[in-house]
């Protein structure tokens, strides 16, 4: 089986994309958490 050897610039680019994707996913988790808290607190207030 052949392996693909990436250049340093390709590794750096891939790492940057991975970090960006991680930040986006973390942002979505936080957004869903906040929306859930608002929905529950709004339901309990009334």
JSON list of N, CA, C and O in Angstrom, two decimals:
[
{"chain": "A", "resi": 1, "resn": "UNK", "atom": "N", "xyz": [0.84, -1.19, 0.00]},
{"chain": "A", "resi": 1, "resn": "UNK", "atom": "CA", "xyz": [0.00, 0.00, 0.00]},
{"chain": "A", "resi": 1, "resn": "UNK", "atom": "C", "xyz": [0.88, 1.26, 0.00]},
{"chain": "A", "resi": 1, "resn": "UNK", "atom": "O", "xyz": [1.83, 1.35, 0.77]},
{"chain": "A", "resi": 2, "resn": "UNK", "atom": "N", "xyz": [0.55, 2.18, -0.88]},
{"chain": "A", "resi": 2, "resn": "UNK", "atom": "CA", "xyz": [1.33, 3.41, -0.97]},
{"chain": "A", "resi": 2, "resn": "UNK", "atom": "C", "xyz": [0.84, 4.44, 0.04]},
{"chain": "A", "resi": 2, "resn": "UNK", "atom": "O", "xyz": [-0.36, 4.55, 0.30]},
{"chain": "A", "resi": 3, "resn": "UNK", "atom": "N", "xyz": [1.78, 5.15, 0.61]},
{"chain": "A", "resi": 3, "resn": "UNK", "atom": "CA", "xyz": [1.41, 6.25, 1.50]},
{"chain": "A", "resi": 3, "resn": "UNK", "atom": "C", "xyz": [1.68, 7.57, 0.80]},
{"chain": "A", "resi": 3, "resn": "UNK", "atom": "O", "xyz": [2.55, 7.67, -0.05]},
{"chain": "A", "resi": 4, "resn": "UNK", "atom": "N", "xyz": [0.91, 8.58, 1.17]},
{"chain": "A", "resi": 4, "resn": "UNK", "atom": "CA", "xyz": [1.08, 9.90, 0.58]},
{"chain": "A", "resi": 4, "resn": "UNK", "atom": "C", "xyz": [1.87, 10.76, 1.55]},
{"chain": "A", "resi": 4, "resn": "UNK", "atom": "O", "xyz": [1.52, 10.89, 2.72]},
{"chain": "A", "resi": 5, "resn": "UNK", "atom": "N", "xyz": [2.96, 11.33, 1.06]},
{"chain": "A", "resi": 5, "resn": "UNK", "atom": "CA", "xyz": [3.78, 12.21, 1.87]},
{"chain": "A", "resi": 5, "resn": "UNK", "atom": "C", "xyz": [3.39, 13.65, 1.57]},
{"chain": "A", "resi": 5, "resn": "UNK", "atom": "O", "xyz": [3.48, 14.10, 0.43]},
{"chain": "A", "resi": 6, "resn": "UNK", "atom": "N", "xyz": [2.92, 14.37, 2.59]},
{"chain": "A", "resi": 6, "resn": "UNK", "atom": "CA", "xyz": [2.51, 15.75, 2.41]},
{"chain": "A", "resi": 6, "resn": "UNK", "atom": "C", "xyz": [3.69, 16.68, 2.64]},
{"chain": "A", "resi": 6, "resn": "UNK", "atom": "O", "xyz": [4.56, 16.42, 3.47]},
{"chain": "A", "resi": 7, "resn": "UNK", "atom": "N", "xyz": [3.67, 17.78, 1.92]},
{"chain": "A", "resi": 7, "resn": "UNK", "atom": "CA", "xyz": [4.70, 18.80, 2.14]},
{"chain": "A", "resi": 7, "resn": "UNK", "atom": "C", "xyz": [4.34, 19.57, 3.41]},
{"chain": "A", "resi": 7, "resn": "UNK", "atom": "O", "xyz": [3.22, 19.45, 3.93]},
{"chain": "A", "resi": 8, "resn": "UNK", "atom": "N", "xyz": [5.28, 20.36, 3.88]},
{"chain": "A", "resi": 8, "resn": "UNK", "atom": "CA", "xyz": [5.04, 21.14, 5.09]},
{"chain": "A", "resi": 8, "resn": "UNK", "atom": "C", "xyz": [3.89, 22.13, 4.91]},
{"chain": "A", "resi": 8, "resn": "UNK", "atom": "O", "xyz": [3.08, 22.32, 5.80]},
{"chain": "A", "resi": 9, "resn": "UNK", "atom": "N", "xyz": [3.80, 22.73, 3.72]},
{"chain": "A", "resi": 9, "resn": "UNK", "atom": "CA", "xyz": [2.71, 23.69, 3.48]},
{"chain": "A", "resi": 9, "resn": "UNK", "atom": "C", "xyz": [1.36, 22.98, 3.46]},
{"chain": "A", "resi": 9, "resn": "UNK", "atom": "O", "xyz": [0.36, 23.53, 3.92]},
{"chain": "A", "resi": 10, "resn": "UNK", "atom": "N", "xyz": [1.32, 21.75, 2.95]},
{"chain": "A", "resi": 10, "resn": "UNK", "atom": "CA", "xyz": [0.07, 21.00, 2.94]},
{"chain": "A", "resi": 10, "resn": "UNK", "atom": "C", "xyz": [-0.33, 20.61, 4.37]},
{"chain": "A", "resi": 10, "resn": "UNK", "atom": "O", "xyz": [-1.51, 20.65, 4.72]},
{"chain": "A", "resi": 11, "resn": "UNK", "atom": "N", "xyz": [0.65, 20.22, 5.17]},
{"chain": "A", "resi": 11, "resn": "UNK", "atom": "CA", "xyz": [0.36, 19.87, 6.57]},
{"chain": "A", "resi": 11, "resn": "UNK", "atom": "C", "xyz": [-0.15, 21.09, 7.32]},
{"chain": "A", "resi": 11, "resn": "UNK", "atom": "O", "xyz": [-1.10, 21.00, 8.10]},
{"chain": "A", "resi": 12, "resn": "UNK", "atom": "N", "xyz": [0.47, 22.25, 7.09]},
{"chain": "A", "resi": 12, "resn": "UNK", "atom": "CA", "xyz": [0.06, 23.48, 7.75]},
{"chain": "A", "resi": 12, "resn": "UNK", "atom": "C", "xyz": [-1.36, 23.87, 7.33]},
{"chain": "A", "resi": 12, "resn": "UNK", "atom": "O", "xyz": [-2.18, 24.28, 8.15]},
{"chain": "A", "resi": 13, "resn": "UNK", "atom": "N", "xyz": [-1.64, 23.73, 6.04]},
{"chain": "A", "resi": 13, "resn": "UNK", "atom": "CA", "xyz": [-2.97, 24.05, 5.52]},
{"chain": "A", "resi": 13, "resn": "UNK", "atom": "C", "xyz": [-4.02, 23.12, 6.12]},
{"chain": "A", "resi": 13, "resn": "UNK", "atom": "O", "xyz": [-5.11, 23.56, 6.51]},
{"chain": "A", "resi": 14, "resn": "UNK", "atom": "N", "xyz": [-3.70, 21.83, 6.19]},
{"chain": "A", "resi": 14, "resn": "UNK", "atom": "CA", "xyz": [-4.64, 20.85, 6.75]},
{"chain": "A", "resi": 14, "resn": "UNK", "atom": "C", "xyz": [-4.90, 21.15, 8.23]},
{"chain": "A", "resi": 14, "resn": "UNK", "atom": "O", "xyz": [-6.04, 21.09, 8.69]},
{"chain": "A", "resi": 15, "resn": "UNK", "atom": "N", "xyz": [-3.84, 21.48, 8.96]},
{"chain": "A", "resi": 15, "resn": "UNK", "atom": "CA", "xyz": [-3.99, 21.81, 10.38]},
{"chain": "A", "resi": 15, "resn": "UNK", "atom": "C", "xyz": [-4.87, 23.05, 10.56]},
{"chain": "A", "resi": 15, "resn": "UNK", "atom": "O", "xyz": [-5.73, 23.08, 11.43]},
{"chain": "A", "resi": 16, "resn": "UNK", "atom": "N", "xyz": [-4.68, 24.03, 9.71]},
{"chain": "A", "resi": 16, "resn": "UNK", "atom": "CA", "xyz": [-5.51, 25.23, 9.78]},
{"chain": "A", "resi": 16, "resn": "UNK", "atom": "C", "xyz": [-6.98, 24.93, 9.54]},
{"chain": "A", "resi": 16, "resn": "UNK", "atom": "O", "xyz": [-7.86, 25.45, 10.23]},
{"chain": "A", "resi": 17, "resn": "UNK", "atom": "N", "xyz": [-7.25, 24.09, 8.56]},
{"chain": "A", "resi": 17, "resn": "UNK", "atom": "CA", "xyz": [-8.64, 23.69, 8.28]},
{"chain": "A", "resi": 17, "resn": "UNK", "atom": "C", "xyz": [-9.23, 22.91, 9.45]},
{"chain": "A", "resi": 17, "resn": "UNK", "atom": "O", "xyz": [-10.40, 23.10, 9.81]},
{"chain": "A", "resi": 18, "resn": "UNK", "atom": "N", "xyz": [-8.44, 22.02, 10.04]},
{"chain": "A", "resi": 18, "resn": "UNK", "atom": "CA", "xyz": [-8.92, 21.24, 11.18]},
{"chain": "A", "resi": 18, "resn": "UNK", "atom": "C", "xyz": [-9.25, 22.14, 12.36]},
{"chain": "A", "resi": 18, "resn": "UNK", "atom": "O", "xyz": [-10.26, 21.93, 13.04]},
{"chain": "A", "resi": 19, "resn": "UNK", "atom": "N", "xyz": [-8.40, 23.12, 12.62]},
{"chain": "A", "resi": 19, "resn": "UNK", "atom": "CA", "xyz": [-8.65, 24.04, 13.73]},
{"chain": "A", "resi": 19, "resn": "UNK", "atom": "C", "xyz": [-9.92, 24.85, 13.45]},
{"chain": "A", "resi": 19, "resn": "UNK", "atom": "O", "xyz": [-10.76, 25.03, 14.33]},
{"chain": "A", "resi": 20, "resn": "UNK", "atom": "N", "xyz": [-10.06, 25.34, 12.22]},
{"chain": "A", "resi": 20, "resn": "UNK", "atom": "CA", "xyz": [-11.26, 26.11, 11.86]},
{"chain": "A", "resi": 20, "resn": "UNK", "atom": "C", "xyz": [-12.52, 25.27, 12.02]},
{"chain": "A", "resi": 20, "resn": "UNK", "atom": "O", "xyz": [-13.53, 25.74, 12.54]},
{"chain": "A", "resi": 21, "resn": "UNK", "atom": "N", "xyz": [-12.47, 24.03, 11.58]},
{"chain": "A", "resi": 21, "resn": "UNK", "atom": "CA", "xyz": [-13.62, 23.14, 11.71]},
{"chain": "A", "resi": 21, "resn": "UNK", "atom": "C", "xyz": [-13.94, 22.89, 13.18]},
{"chain": "A", "resi": 21, "resn": "UNK", "atom": "O", "xyz": [-15.11, 22.88, 13.58]},
{"chain": "A", "resi": 22, "resn": "UNK", "atom": "N", "xyz": [-12.93, 22.70, 13.99]},
{"chain": "A", "resi": 22, "resn": "UNK", "atom": "CA", "xyz": [-13.14, 22.50, 15.42]},
{"chain": "A", "resi": 22, "resn": "UNK", "atom": "C", "xyz": [-13.79, 23.71, 16.08]},
{"chain": "A", "resi": 22, "resn": "UNK", "atom": "O", "xyz": [-14.69, 23.57, 16.91]},
{"chain": "A", "resi": 23, "resn": "UNK", "atom": "N", "xyz": [-13.36, 24.91, 15.69]},
{"chain": "A", "resi": 23, "resn": "UNK", "atom": "CA", "xyz": [-13.95, 26.13, 16.24]},
{"chain": "A", "resi": 23, "resn": "UNK", "atom": "C", "xyz": [-15.41, 26.25, 15.83]},
{"chain": "A", "resi": 23, "resn": "UNK", "atom": "O", "xyz": [-16.27, 26.60, 16.65]},
{"chain": "A", "resi": 24, "resn": "UNK", "atom": "N", "xyz": [-15.71, 25.93, 14.58]},
{"chain": "A", "resi": 24, "resn": "UNK", "atom": "CA", "xyz": [-17.10, 25.99, 14.11]},
{"chain": "A", "resi": 24, "resn": "UNK", "atom": "C", "xyz": [-17.97, 24.99, 14.87]},
{"chain": "A", "resi": 24, "resn": "UNK", "atom": "O", "xyz": [-19.07, 25.32, 15.31]},
{"chain": "A", "resi": 25, "resn": "UNK", "atom": "N", "xyz": [-17.48, 23.78, 15.04]},
{"chain": "A", "resi": 25, "resn": "UNK", "atom": "CA", "xyz": [-18.25, 22.77, 15.77]},
{"chain": "A", "resi": 25, "resn": "UNK", "atom": "C", "xyz": [-18.46, 23.17, 17.23]},
{"chain": "A", "resi": 25, "resn": "UNK", "atom": "O", "xyz": [-19.55, 23.01, 17.78]},
{"chain": "A", "resi": 26, "resn": "UNK", "atom": "N", "xyz": [-17.43, 23.72, 17.86]},
{"chain": "A", "resi": 26, "resn": "UNK", "atom": "CA", "xyz": [-17.56, 24.19, 19.23]},
{"chain": "A", "resi": 26, "resn": "UNK", "atom": "C", "xyz": [-18.58, 25.32, 19.32]},
{"chain": "A", "resi": 26, "resn": "UNK", "atom": "O", "xyz": [-19.39, 25.36, 20.24]},
{"chain": "A", "resi": 27, "resn": "UNK", "atom": "N", "xyz": [-18.56, 26.22, 18.34]},
{"chain": "A", "resi": 27, "resn": "UNK", "atom": "CA", "xyz": [-19.53, 27.30, 18.30]},
{"chain": "A", "resi": 27, "resn": "UNK", "atom": "C", "xyz": [-20.96, 26.78, 18.19]},
{"chain": "A", "resi": 27, "resn": "UNK", "atom": "O", "xyz": [-21.87, 27.30, 18.84]},
{"chain": "A", "resi": 28, "resn": "UNK", "atom": "N", "xyz": [-21.17, 25.75, 17.38]},
{"chain": "A", "resi": 28, "resn": "UNK", "atom": "CA", "xyz": [-22.50, 25.17, 17.25]},
{"chain": "A", "resi": 28, "resn": "UNK", "atom": "C", "xyz": [-22.96, 24.53, 18.55]},
{"chain": "A", "resi": 28, "resn": "UNK", "atom": "O", "xyz": [-24.12, 24.66, 18.94]},
{"chain": "A", "resi": 29, "resn": "UNK", "atom": "N", "xyz": [-22.05, 23.85, 19.22]},
{"chain": "A", "resi": 29, "resn": "UNK", "atom": "CA", "xyz": [-22.39, 23.23, 20.51]},
{"chain": "A", "resi": 29, "resn": "UNK", "atom": "C", "xyz": [-22.81, 24.30, 21.51]},
{"chain": "A", "resi": 29, "resn": "UNK", "atom": "O", "xyz": [-23.83, 24.17, 22.19]},
{"chain": "A", "resi": 30, "resn": "UNK", "atom": "N", "xyz": [-22.04, 25.38, 21.58]},
{"chain": "A", "resi": 30, "resn": "UNK", "atom": "CA", "xyz": [-22.37, 26.48, 22.50]},
{"chain": "A", "resi": 30, "resn": "UNK", "atom": "C", "xyz": [-23.70, 27.10, 22.12]},
{"chain": "A", "resi": 30, "resn": "UNK", "atom": "O", "xyz": [-24.55, 27.38, 22.99]},
{"chain": "A", "resi": 31, "resn": "UNK", "atom": "N", "xyz": [-23.94, 27.31, 20.83]},
{"chain": "A", "resi": 31, "resn": "UNK", "atom": "CA", "xyz": [-25.20, 27.89, 20.37]},
{"chain": "A", "resi": 31, "resn": "UNK", "atom": "C", "xyz": [-26.38, 27.01, 20.77]},
{"chain": "A", "resi": 31, "resn": "UNK", "atom": "O", "xyz": [-27.38, 27.51, 21.30]},
{"chain": "A", "resi": 32, "resn": "UNK", "atom": "N", "xyz": [-26.30, 25.71, 20.54]},
{"chain": "A", "resi": 32, "resn": "UNK", "atom": "CA", "xyz": [-27.38, 24.81, 20.90]},
{"chain": "A", "resi": 32, "resn": "UNK", "atom": "C", "xyz": [-27.60, 24.79, 22.41]},
{"chain": "A", "resi": 32, "resn": "UNK", "atom": "O", "xyz": [-28.74, 24.73, 22.89]},
{"chain": "A", "resi": 33, "resn": "UNK", "atom": "N", "xyz": [-26.53, 24.87, 23.17]},
{"chain": "A", "resi": 33, "resn": "UNK", "atom": "CA", "xyz": [-26.62, 24.88, 24.64]},
{"chain": "A", "resi": 33, "resn": "UNK", "atom": "C", "xyz": [-27.36, 26.13, 25.10]},
{"chain": "A", "resi": 33, "resn": "UNK", "atom": "O", "xyz": [-28.26, 26.07, 25.93]},
{"chain": "A", "resi": 34, "resn": "UNK", "atom": "N", "xyz": [-26.99, 27.28, 24.53]},
{"chain": "A", "resi": 34, "resn": "UNK", "atom": "CA", "xyz": [-27.63, 28.54, 24.92]},
{"chain": "A", "resi": 34, "resn": "UNK", "atom": "C", "xyz": [-29.11, 28.52, 24.53]},
{"chain": "A", "resi": 34, "resn": "UNK", "atom": "O", "xyz": [-29.97, 28.93, 25.32]},
{"chain": "A", "resi": 35, "resn": "UNK", "atom": "N", "xyz": [-29.41, 28.06, 23.32]},
{"chain": "A", "resi": 35, "resn": "UNK", "atom": "CA", "xyz": [-30.81, 28.00, 22.88]},
{"chain": "A", "resi": 35, "resn": "UNK", "atom": "C", "xyz": [-31.62, 27.08, 23.79]},
{"chain": "A", "resi": 35, "resn": "UNK", "atom": "O", "xyz": [-32.74, 27.41, 24.17]},
{"chain": "A", "resi": 36, "resn": "UNK", "atom": "N", "xyz": [-31.04, 25.97, 24.20]},
{"chain": "A", "resi": 36, "resn": "UNK", "atom": "CA", "xyz": [-31.73, 25.04, 25.10]},
{"chain": "A", "resi": 36, "resn": "UNK", "atom": "C", "xyz": [-31.97, 25.70, 26.45]},
{"chain": "A", "resi": 36, "resn": "UNK", "atom": "O", "xyz": [-33.07, 25.59, 27.01]},
{"chain": "A", "resi": 37, "resn": "UNK", "atom": "N", "xyz": [-30.98, 26.39, 26.99]},
{"chain": "A", "resi": 37, "resn": "UNK", "atom": "CA", "xyz": [-31.16, 27.08, 28.27]},
{"chain": "A", "resi": 37, "resn": "UNK", "atom": "C", "xyz": [-32.26, 28.13, 28.18]},
{"chain": "A", "resi": 37, "resn": "UNK", "atom": "O", "xyz": [-33.09, 28.25, 29.09]},
{"chain": "A", "resi": 38, "resn": "UNK", "atom": "N", "xyz": [-32.28, 28.89, 27.11]},
{"chain": "A", "resi": 38, "resn": "UNK", "atom": "CA", "xyz": [-33.29, 29.93, 26.94]},
{"chain": "A", "resi": 38, "resn": "UNK", "atom": "C", "xyz": [-34.68, 29.31, 26.84]},
{"chain": "A", "resi": 38, "resn": "UNK", "atom": "O", "xyz": [-35.63, 29.81, 27.44]},
{"chain": "A", "resi": 39, "resn": "UNK", "atom": "N", "xyz": [-34.81, 28.22, 26.10]},
{"chain": "A", "resi": 39, "resn": "UNK", "atom": "CA", "xyz": [-36.11, 27.56, 25.97]},
{"chain": "A", "resi": 39, "resn": "UNK", "atom": "C", "xyz": [-36.59, 27.04, 27.33]},
{"chain": "A", "resi": 39, "resn": "UNK", "atom": "O", "xyz": [-37.76, 27.21, 27.67]},
{"chain": "A", "resi": 40, "resn": "UNK", "atom": "N", "xyz": [-35.71, 26.38, 28.08]},
{"chain": "A", "resi": 40, "resn": "UNK", "atom": "CA", "xyz": [-36.11, 25.83, 29.38]},
{"chain": "A", "resi": 40, "resn": "UNK", "atom": "C", "xyz": [-36.43, 26.94, 30.38]},
{"chain": "A", "resi": 40, "resn": "UNK", "atom": "O", "xyz": [-37.41, 26.85, 31.11]},
{"chain": "A", "resi": 41, "resn": "UNK", "atom": "N", "xyz": [-35.61, 27.96, 30.42]},
{"chain": "A", "resi": 41, "resn": "UNK", "atom": "CA", "xyz": [-35.85, 29.04, 31.38]},
{"chain": "A", "resi": 41, "resn": "UNK", "atom": "C", "xyz": [-37.11, 29.82, 31.00]},
{"chain": "A", "resi": 41, "resn": "UNK", "atom": "O", "xyz": [-37.84, 30.28, 31.86]},
{"chain": "A", "resi": 42, "resn": "UNK", "atom": "N", "xyz": [-37.37, 29.97, 29.71]},
{"chain": "A", "resi": 42, "resn": "UNK", "atom": "CA", "xyz": [-38.59, 30.63, 29.26]},
{"chain": "A", "resi": 42, "resn": "UNK", "atom": "C", "xyz": [-39.83, 29.81, 29.61]},
{"chain": "A", "resi": 42, "resn": "UNK", "atom": "O", "xyz": [-40.86, 30.37, 29.99]},
{"chain": "A", "resi": 43, "resn": "UNK", "atom": "N", "xyz": [-39.74, 28.52, 29.55]},
{"chain": "A", "resi": 43, "resn": "UNK", "atom": "CA", "xyz": [-40.88, 27.65, 29.89]},
{"chain": "A", "resi": 43, "resn": "UNK", "atom": "C", "xyz": [-41.16, 27.63, 31.36]},
{"chain": "A", "resi": 43, "resn": "UNK", "atom": "O", "xyz": [-42.29, 27.50, 31.80]},
{"chain": "A", "resi": 44, "resn": "UNK", "atom": "N", "xyz": [-40.12, 27.76, 32.19]},
{"chain": "A", "resi": 44, "resn": "UNK", "atom": "CA", "xyz": [-40.30, 27.73, 33.65]},
{"chain": "A", "resi": 44, "resn": "UNK", "atom": "C", "xyz": [-40.80, 29.06, 34.18]},
{"chain": "A", "resi": 44, "resn": "UNK", "atom": "O", "xyz": [-41.42, 29.11, 35.23]},
{"chain": "A", "resi": 45, "resn": "UNK", "atom": "N", "xyz": [-40.51, 30.16, 33.47]},
{"chain": "A", "resi": 45, "resn": "UNK", "atom": "CA", "xyz": [-40.89, 31.48, 33.96]},
{"chain": "A", "resi": 45, "resn": "UNK", "atom": "C", "xyz": [-42.41, 31.69, 33.86]},
{"chain": "A", "resi": 45, "resn": "UNK", "atom": "O", "xyz": [-43.00, 32.37, 34.66]},
{"chain": "A", "resi": 46, "resn": "UNK", "atom": "N", "xyz": [-43.01, 31.06, 32.85]},
{"chain": "A", "resi": 46, "resn": "UNK", "atom": "CA", "xyz": [-44.43, 31.31, 32.61]},
{"chain": "A", "resi": 46, "resn": "UNK", "atom": "C", "xyz": [-45.34, 30.37, 33.19]},
{"chain": "A", "resi": 46, "resn": "UNK", "atom": "O", "xyz": [-45.70, 29.69, 33.95]}
]
